[in-house]
PDB file of C-alpha atoms in Angstrom:
ATOM      1  CA  UNK F  25     -68.089 -81.610  42.430  1.00 53.00           C
ATOM      2  CA  UNK F  26     -69.550 -78.781  40.355  1.00 58.00           C
ATOM      3  CA  UNK F  27     -69.480 -78.800  36.501  1.00 57.00           C
ATOM      4  CA  UNK F  28     -66.510 -76.409  36.208  1.00 57.00           C
ATOM      5  CA  UNK F  29     -64.502 -78.422  38.638  1.00 61.00           C
ATOM      6  CA  UNK F  30     -65.301 -81.656  36.916  1.00 57.00           C
ATOM      7  CA  UNK F  31     -64.368 -80.175  33.422  1.00 53.00           C
ATOM      8  CA  UNK F  32     -60.989 -79.022  34.938  1.00 58.00           C
ATOM      9  CA  UNK F  33     -60.481 -82.348  36.412  1.00 72.00           C
ATOM     10  CA  UNK F  34     -61.052 -84.052  32.985  1.00 69.00           C
ATOM     11  CA  UNK F  35     -58.806 -81.662  31.270  1.00 75.00           C
ATOM     12  CA  UNK F  36     -55.949 -82.325  33.750  1.00 81.00           C
ATOM     13  CA  UNK F  37     -56.474 -86.096  33.410  1.00 81.00           C
ATOM     14  CA  UNK F  38     -56.300 -85.714  29.640  1.00 83.00           C
ATOM     15  CA  UNK F  39     -53.140 -83.666  29.958  1.00 88.00           C
ATOM     16  CA  UNK F  40     -51.544 -86.207  32.270  1.00 90.00           C
ATOM     17  CA  UNK F  41     -52.585 -89.077  29.759  1.00 93.00           C
ATOM     18  CA  UNK F  42     -51.108 -87.124  26.820  1.00 94.00           C
ATOM     19  CA  UNK F  43     -47.801 -86.434  28.621  1.00 95.00           C
ATOM     20  CA  UNK F  44     -47.530 -90.196  29.740  1.00 96.00           C
ATOM     21  CA  UNK F  45     -48.155 -91.244  26.119  1.00 97.00           C
ATOM     22  CA  UNK F  46     -45.466 -88.932  24.886  1.00 97.00           C
ATOM     23  CA  UNK F  47     -43.008 -90.178  27.530  1.00 97.00           C
ATOM     24  CA  UNK F  48     -43.733 -93.789  26.620  1.00 97.00           C
ATOM     25  CA  UNK F  49     -43.418 -93.123  22.856  1.00 98.00           C
ATOM     26  CA  UNK F  50     -40.227 -91.171  23.442  1.00 98.00           C
ATOM     27  CA  UNK F  51     -38.739 -93.958  25.468  1.00 98.00           C
ATOM     28  CA  UNK F  52     -39.401 -96.545  22.932  1.00 98.00           C
ATOM     29  CA  UNK F  53     -38.155 -94.502  19.891  1.00 98.00           C
ATOM     30  CA  UNK F  54     -35.010 -93.161  21.776  1.00 98.00           C
ATOM     31  CA  UNK F  55     -34.150 -96.700  22.670  1.00 97.00           C
ATOM     32  CA  UNK F  56     -34.779 -97.978  19.141  1.00 97.00           C
ATOM     33  CA  UNK F  57     -33.137 -95.455  16.932  1.00 96.00           C
ATOM     34  CA  UNK F  58     -31.262 -93.146  19.211  1.00 95.00           C
ATOM     35  CA  UNK F  59     -31.702 -89.456  20.100  1.00 96.00           C
ATOM     36  CA  UNK F  60     -30.377 -88.089  16.708  1.00 95.00           C
ATOM     37  CA  UNK F  61     -32.603 -90.188  14.492  1.00 97.00           C
ATOM     38  CA  UNK F  62     -35.757 -89.711  16.650  1.00 97.00           C
ATOM     39  CA  UNK F  63     -38.195 -87.234  15.120  1.00 95.00           C
ATOM     40  CA  UNK F  64     -40.903 -85.306  17.017  1.00 96.00           C
ATOM     41  CA  UNK F  65     -43.400 -86.182  14.356  1.00 96.00           C
ATOM     42  CA  UNK F  66     -42.661 -89.811  14.699  1.00 97.00           C
ATOM     43  CA  UNK F  67     -42.858 -89.610  18.555  1.00 97.00           C
ATOM     44  CA  UNK F  68     -46.176 -87.747  18.327  1.00 97.00           C
ATOM     45  CA  UNK F  69     -47.621 -90.334  15.758  1.00 96.00           C
ATOM     46  CA  UNK F  70     -46.575 -93.252  17.971  1.00 97.00           C
ATOM     47  CA  UNK F  71     -48.232 -91.496  21.054  1.00 96.00           C
ATOM     48  CA  UNK F  72     -51.358 -90.948  18.866  1.00 95.00           C
ATOM     49  CA  UNK F  73     -51.201 -87.142  19.540  1.00 95.00           C
ATOM     50  CA  UNK F  74     -50.677 -84.035  17.355  1.00 93.00           C
ATOM     51  CA  UNK F  75     -47.393 -82.250  17.012  1.00 93.00           C
ATOM     52  CA  UNK F  76     -49.098 -79.330  18.504  1.00 94.00           C
ATOM     53  CA  UNK F  77     -49.791 -81.505  21.616  1.00 93.00           C
ATOM     54  CA  UNK F  78     -46.151 -82.583  21.649  1.00 96.00           C
ATOM     55  CA  UNK F  79     -45.075 -78.858  21.788  1.00 95.00           C
ATOM     56  CA  UNK F  80     -47.623 -78.112  24.292  1.00 93.00           C
ATOM     57  CA  UNK F  81     -46.087 -80.524  26.768  1.00 95.00           C
ATOM     58  CA  UNK F  82     -42.358 -80.272  25.689  1.00 96.00           C
ATOM     59  CA  UNK F  83     -40.353 -77.390  24.293  1.00 96.00           C
ATOM     60  CA  UNK F  84     -38.431 -79.639  21.958  1.00 97.00           C
ATOM     61  CA  UNK F  85     -37.043 -83.140  21.603  1.00 97.00           C
ATOM     62  CA  UNK F  86     -34.359 -82.459  24.136  1.00 98.00           C
ATOM     63  CA  UNK F  87     -36.876 -81.548  26.786  1.00 98.00           C
ATOM     64  CA  UNK F  88     -38.755 -84.866  26.177  1.00 98.00           C
ATOM     65  CA  UNK F  89     -35.369 -86.760  26.327  1.00 98.00           C
ATOM     66  CA  UNK F  90     -34.612 -85.175  29.596  1.00 98.00           C
ATOM     67  CA  UNK F  91     -38.109 -86.012  30.921  1.00 98.00           C
ATOM     68  CA  UNK F  92     -37.683 -89.727  29.708  1.00 98.00           C
ATOM     69  CA  UNK F  93     -34.254 -90.008  31.580  1.00 98.00           C
ATOM     70  CA  UNK F  94     -35.913 -88.559  34.786  1.00 98.00           C
ATOM     71  CA  UNK F  95     -38.724 -91.076  34.407  1.00 98.00           C
ATOM     72  CA  UNK F  96     -36.345 -94.010  33.952  1.00 98.00           C
ATOM     73  CA  UNK F  97     -34.267 -92.990  36.883  1.00 97.00           C
ATOM     74  CA  UNK F  98     -37.255 -92.430  39.139  1.00 97.00           C
ATOM     75  CA  UNK F  99     -38.424 -96.002  38.195  1.00 96.00           C
ATOM     76  CA  UNK F 100     -34.912 -97.388  39.032  1.00 96.00           C
ATOM     77  CA  UNK F 101     -34.915 -95.490  42.425  1.00 96.00           C
ATOM     78  CA  UNK F 102     -38.377 -96.822  43.257  1.00 96.00           C
ATOM     79  CA  UNK F 103     -37.240-100.469  42.645  1.00 94.00           C
ATOM     80  CA  UNK F 104     -34.095 -99.723  44.880  1.00 94.00           C
ATOM     81  CA  UNK F 105     -36.293 -98.360  47.585  1.00 92.00           C
ATOM     82  CA  UNK F 106     -38.681-101.211  47.472  1.00 90.00           C
ATOM     83  CA  UNK F 107     -35.850-103.765  47.863  1.00 86.00           C
ATOM     84  CA  UNK F 108     -33.908-101.876  50.459  1.00 85.00           C
ATOM     85  CA  UNK F 109     -37.058-101.210  52.488  1.00 79.00           C
ATOM     86  CA  UNK F 110     -37.126-104.884  53.203  1.00 73.00           C
ATOM     87  CA  UNK F 111     -33.648-104.910  54.843  1.00 73.00           C
ATOM     88  CA  UNK F 112     -33.143-103.947  58.489  1.00 81.00           C
ATOM     89  CA  UNK F 113     -29.304-104.048  58.271  1.00 90.00           C
ATOM     90  CA  UNK F 114     -27.781-100.933  56.820  1.00 92.00           C
ATOM     91  CA  UNK F 115     -24.684-102.806  55.298  1.00 93.00           C
ATOM     92  CA  UNK F 116     -27.085-105.313  53.613  1.00 91.00           C
ATOM     93  CA  UNK F 117     -29.297-102.537  52.474  1.00 92.00           C
ATOM     94  CA  UNK F 118     -26.363-100.719  50.719  1.00 93.00           C
ATOM     95  CA  UNK F 119     -25.413-103.745  48.629  1.00 93.00           C
ATOM     96  CA  UNK F 120     -28.965-104.763  47.993  1.00 92.00           C
ATOM     97  CA  UNK F 121     -29.441-101.382  46.451  1.00 93.00           C
ATOM     98  CA  UNK F 122     -26.337-101.538  44.418  1.00 95.00           C
ATOM     99  CA  UNK F 123     -27.388-105.040  43.090  1.00 94.00           C
ATOM    100  CA  UNK F 124     -30.880-103.852  42.209  1.00 94.00           C
ATOM    101  CA  UNK F 125     -29.413-100.788  40.248  1.00 95.00           C
ATOM    102  CA  UNK F 126     -26.964-102.991  38.320  1.00 94.00           C
ATOM    103  CA  UNK F 127     -29.813-105.271  37.432  1.00 93.00           C
ATOM    104  CA  UNK F 128     -31.643-102.241  36.128  1.00 93.00           C
ATOM    105  CA  UNK F 129     -28.604-101.255  34.019  1.00 92.00           C
ATOM    106  CA  UNK F 130     -29.051-104.494  32.055  1.00 91.00           C
ATOM    107  CA  UNK F 131     -32.464-103.478  30.900  1.00 93.00           C
ATOM    108  CA  UNK F 132     -32.261-102.344  27.257  1.00 93.00           C
ATOM    109  CA  UNK F 133     -34.114 -98.947  27.591  1.00 95.00           C
ATOM    110  CA  UNK F 134     -32.182 -97.998  30.721  1.00 96.00           C
ATOM    111  CA  UNK F 135     -28.850 -99.034  29.293  1.00 94.00           C
ATOM    112  CA  UNK F 136     -29.223 -97.234  26.031  1.00 95.00           C
ATOM    113  CA  UNK F 137     -31.074 -94.054  27.108  1.00 97.00           C
ATOM    114  CA  UNK F 138     -29.690 -93.417  30.625  1.00 97.00           C
ATOM    115  CA  UNK F 139     -26.241 -95.117  30.643  1.00 95.00           C
ATOM    116  CA  UNK F 140     -24.984 -94.647  27.138  1.00 94.00           C
ATOM    117  CA  UNK F 141     -26.759 -91.652  25.747  1.00 96.00           C
ATOM    118  CA  UNK F 142     -27.786 -89.414  28.555  1.00 97.00           C
ATOM    119  CA  UNK F 143     -24.378 -88.044  29.683  1.00 95.00           C
ATOM    120  CA  UNK F 144     -23.496 -86.825  26.171  1.00 96.00           C
ATOM    121  CA  UNK F 145     -26.848 -85.515  25.175  1.00 97.00           C
ATOM    122  CA  UNK F 146     -27.751 -83.810  28.480  1.00 98.00           C
ATOM    123  CA  UNK F 147     -24.361 -82.807  29.502  1.00 97.00           C
ATOM    124  CA  UNK F 148     -22.379 -84.144  32.582  1.00 93.00           C
ATOM    125  CA  UNK F 149     -23.824 -81.501  35.034  1.00 96.00           C
ATOM    126  CA  UNK F 150     -27.564 -82.241  34.157  1.00 97.00           C
ATOM    127  CA  UNK F 151     -26.910 -85.890  34.086  1.00 96.00           C
ATOM    128  CA  UNK F 152     -25.191 -85.852  37.542  1.00 94.00           C
ATOM    129  CA  UNK F 153     -28.117 -83.707  38.954  1.00 96.00           C
ATOM    130  CA  UNK F 154     -30.669 -86.158  37.883  1.00 97.00           C
ATOM    131  CA  UNK F 155     -28.633 -89.230  39.108  1.00 95.00           C
ATOM    132  CA  UNK F 156     -27.993 -87.527  42.488  1.00 94.00           C
ATOM    133  CA  UNK F 157     -31.805 -86.926  42.840  1.00 96.00           C
ATOM    134  CA  UNK F 158     -32.425 -90.731  42.362  1.00 97.00           C
ATOM    135  CA  UNK F 159     -30.106 -93.734  42.528  1.00 95.00           C
ATOM    136  CA  UNK F 160     -27.004 -91.904  43.583  1.00 95.00           C
ATOM    137  CA  UNK F 161     -28.934 -89.982  46.123  1.00 95.00           C
ATOM    138  CA  UNK F 162     -30.195 -93.141  47.719  1.00 94.00           C
ATOM    139  CA  UNK F 163     -26.590 -94.472  47.780  1.00 95.00           C
ATOM    140  CA  UNK F 164     -25.368 -91.281  49.484  1.00 95.00           C
ATOM    141  CA  UNK F 165     -28.210 -91.439  51.998  1.00 94.00           C
ATOM    142  CA  UNK F 166     -27.325 -95.054  52.841  1.00 93.00           C
ATOM    143  CA  UNK F 167     -23.663 -94.186  53.267  1.00 95.00           C
ATOM    144  CA  UNK F 168     -24.494 -91.270  55.555  1.00 95.00           C
ATOM    145  CA  UNK F 169     -26.663 -93.630  57.618  1.00 93.00           C
ATOM    146  CA  UNK F 170     -23.756 -96.114  57.901  1.00 94.00           C
ATOM    147  CA  UNK F 171     -21.561 -93.303  59.052  1.00 95.00           C
ATOM    148  CA  UNK F 172     -24.049 -91.976  61.610  1.00 94.00           C
ATOM    149  CA  UNK F 173     -24.511 -95.544  62.989  1.00 93.00           C
ATOM    150  CA  UNK F 174     -20.791 -96.074  63.456  1.00 93.00           C
ATOM    151  CA  UNK F 175     -20.619 -98.777  60.801  1.00 93.00           C
ATOM    152  CA  UNK F 176     -18.064 -96.958  58.747  1.00 94.00           C
ATOM    153  CA  UNK F 177     -15.628 -94.124  59.476  1.00 95.00           C
ATOM    154  CA  UNK F 178     -15.268 -91.397  56.903  1.00 94.00           C
ATOM    155  CA  UNK F 179     -14.839 -87.533  57.207  1.00 93.00           C
ATOM    156  CA  UNK F 180     -16.145 -86.818  53.684  1.00 95.00           C
ATOM    157  CA  UNK F 181     -19.300 -88.876  52.947  1.00 94.00           C
ATOM    158  CA  UNK F 182     -20.074 -86.852  49.861  1.00 94.00           C
ATOM    159  CA  UNK F 183     -16.709 -87.678  48.341  1.00 95.00           C
ATOM    160  CA  UNK F 184     -16.922 -91.335  49.327  1.00 95.00           C
ATOM    161  CA  UNK F 185     -20.456 -91.699  47.985  1.00 95.00           C
ATOM    162  CA  UNK F 186     -19.302 -90.010  44.584  1.00 94.00           C
ATOM    163  CA  UNK F 187     -16.320 -92.319  44.287  1.00 95.00           C
ATOM    164  CA  UNK F 188     -18.454 -95.422  45.025  1.00 96.00           C
ATOM    165  CA  UNK F 189     -21.036 -94.167  42.544  1.00 95.00           C
ATOM    166  CA  UNK F 190     -18.330 -93.764  39.849  1.00 94.00           C
ATOM    167  CA  UNK F 191     -17.348 -97.343  40.363  1.00 95.00           C
ATOM    168  CA  UNK F 192     -20.918 -98.414  39.840  1.00 95.00           C
ATOM    169  CA  UNK F 193     -21.316 -96.264  36.865  1.00 93.00           C
ATOM    170  CA  UNK F 194     -18.270 -97.734  35.180  1.00 93.00           C
ATOM    171  CA  UNK F 195     -19.564-101.268  35.705  1.00 94.00           C
ATOM    172  CA  UNK F 196     -22.938-100.048  34.257  1.00 93.00           C
ATOM    173  CA  UNK F 197     -21.213 -99.050  31.045  1.00 92.00           C
ATOM    174  CA  UNK F 198     -19.429-102.357  30.805  1.00 92.00           C
ATOM    175  CA  UNK F 199     -22.424-104.614  31.331  1.00 90.00           C
ATOM    176  CA  UNK F 200     -23.997-104.513  27.864  1.00 84.00           C
ATOM    177  CA  UNK F 201     -20.802-105.790  26.185  1.00 83.00           C
ATOM    178  CA  UNK F 202     -20.418-108.743  28.665  1.00 82.00           C
ATOM    179  CA  UNK F 203     -21.535-112.325  27.702  1.00 84.00           C
ATOM    180  CA  UNK F 204     -21.833-113.141  31.414  1.00 88.00           C
ATOM    181  CA  UNK F 205     -23.284-109.905  33.031  1.00 87.00           C
ATOM    182  CA  UNK F 206     -24.384-111.883  35.962  1.00 90.00           C
ATOM    183  CA  UNK F 207     -20.754-112.769  36.928  1.00 93.00           C
ATOM    184  CA  UNK F 208     -19.530-109.154  36.296  1.00 93.00           C
ATOM    185  CA  UNK F 209     -22.253-107.764  38.572  1.00 93.00           C
ATOM    186  CA  UNK F 210     -21.422-110.213  41.289  1.00 93.00           C
ATOM    187  CA  UNK F 211     -17.602-109.511  41.050  1.00 95.00           C
ATOM    188  CA  UNK F 212     -18.337-105.710  41.018  1.00 94.00           C
ATOM    189  CA  UNK F 213     -20.458-105.885  44.171  1.00 94.00           C
ATOM    190  CA  UNK F 214     -17.819-107.903  45.926  1.00 95.00           C
ATOM    191  CA  UNK F 215     -15.084-105.457  44.993  1.00 95.00           C
ATOM    192  CA  UNK F 216     -17.118-102.575  46.044  1.00 95.00           C
ATOM    193  CA  UNK F 217     -17.771-104.270  49.377  1.00 94.00           C
ATOM    194  CA  UNK F 218     -14.062-104.883  49.830  1.00 94.00           C
ATOM    195  CA  UNK F 219     -13.360-101.187  49.217  1.00 93.00           C
ATOM    196  CA  UNK F 220     -15.893 -99.963  51.686  1.00 94.00           C
ATOM    197  CA  UNK F 221     -14.776-102.619  54.304  1.00 94.00           C
ATOM    198  CA  UNK F 222     -11.569-100.549  54.576  1.00 94.00           C
ATOM    199  CA  UNK F 223     -13.767 -97.915  56.231  1.00 94.00           C
ATOM    200  CA  UNK F 224     -15.256-100.086  58.846  1.00 92.00           C
ATOM    201  CA  UNK F 225     -14.066 -99.724  62.385  1.00 89.00           C
ATOM    202  CA  UNK F 226     -11.612-102.366  63.639  1.00 76.00           C
TER     203      UNK F 226
END
């Protein structure tokens, strides 16, 4: 590696580290005080970077919030894929994925930032686009695989996936206020399974 290439590599590494630090700081502050009360100066200070560095990576606080939401959703999707990848049965995979996702929804950062705040702050369209690129996308893929394998019958897999996802999202909103979130999750997964069983061939 020549000197110029090495210098470029170091700069890229530094940029990646700075961006990661801002994402981590933003995540902590957004979860702690909310989007409205979060300030770019406080986020930069927590990330131990200058405000100039903040604006080099993100146009404004909203852009950082968007990136934090994407990061959290990507983490959740990775956990789902890891769990689902161990299941050979498509039906079991579907409900394993739903369970993992609901578990993630009880994590404070995810619950506050993604479930409670993101739809209002980013808007329904942007929020749906992010969701469908991650957890909801995995759900849709699994349902399409079940249809392709003849495990369920449905002429409109997109509509079915969105309806099931809407049920999951409603449960996710309810979880933080429940004393026994474990029982609610178990009941929800069972109800969703019963709904989807109606689509299974006789």
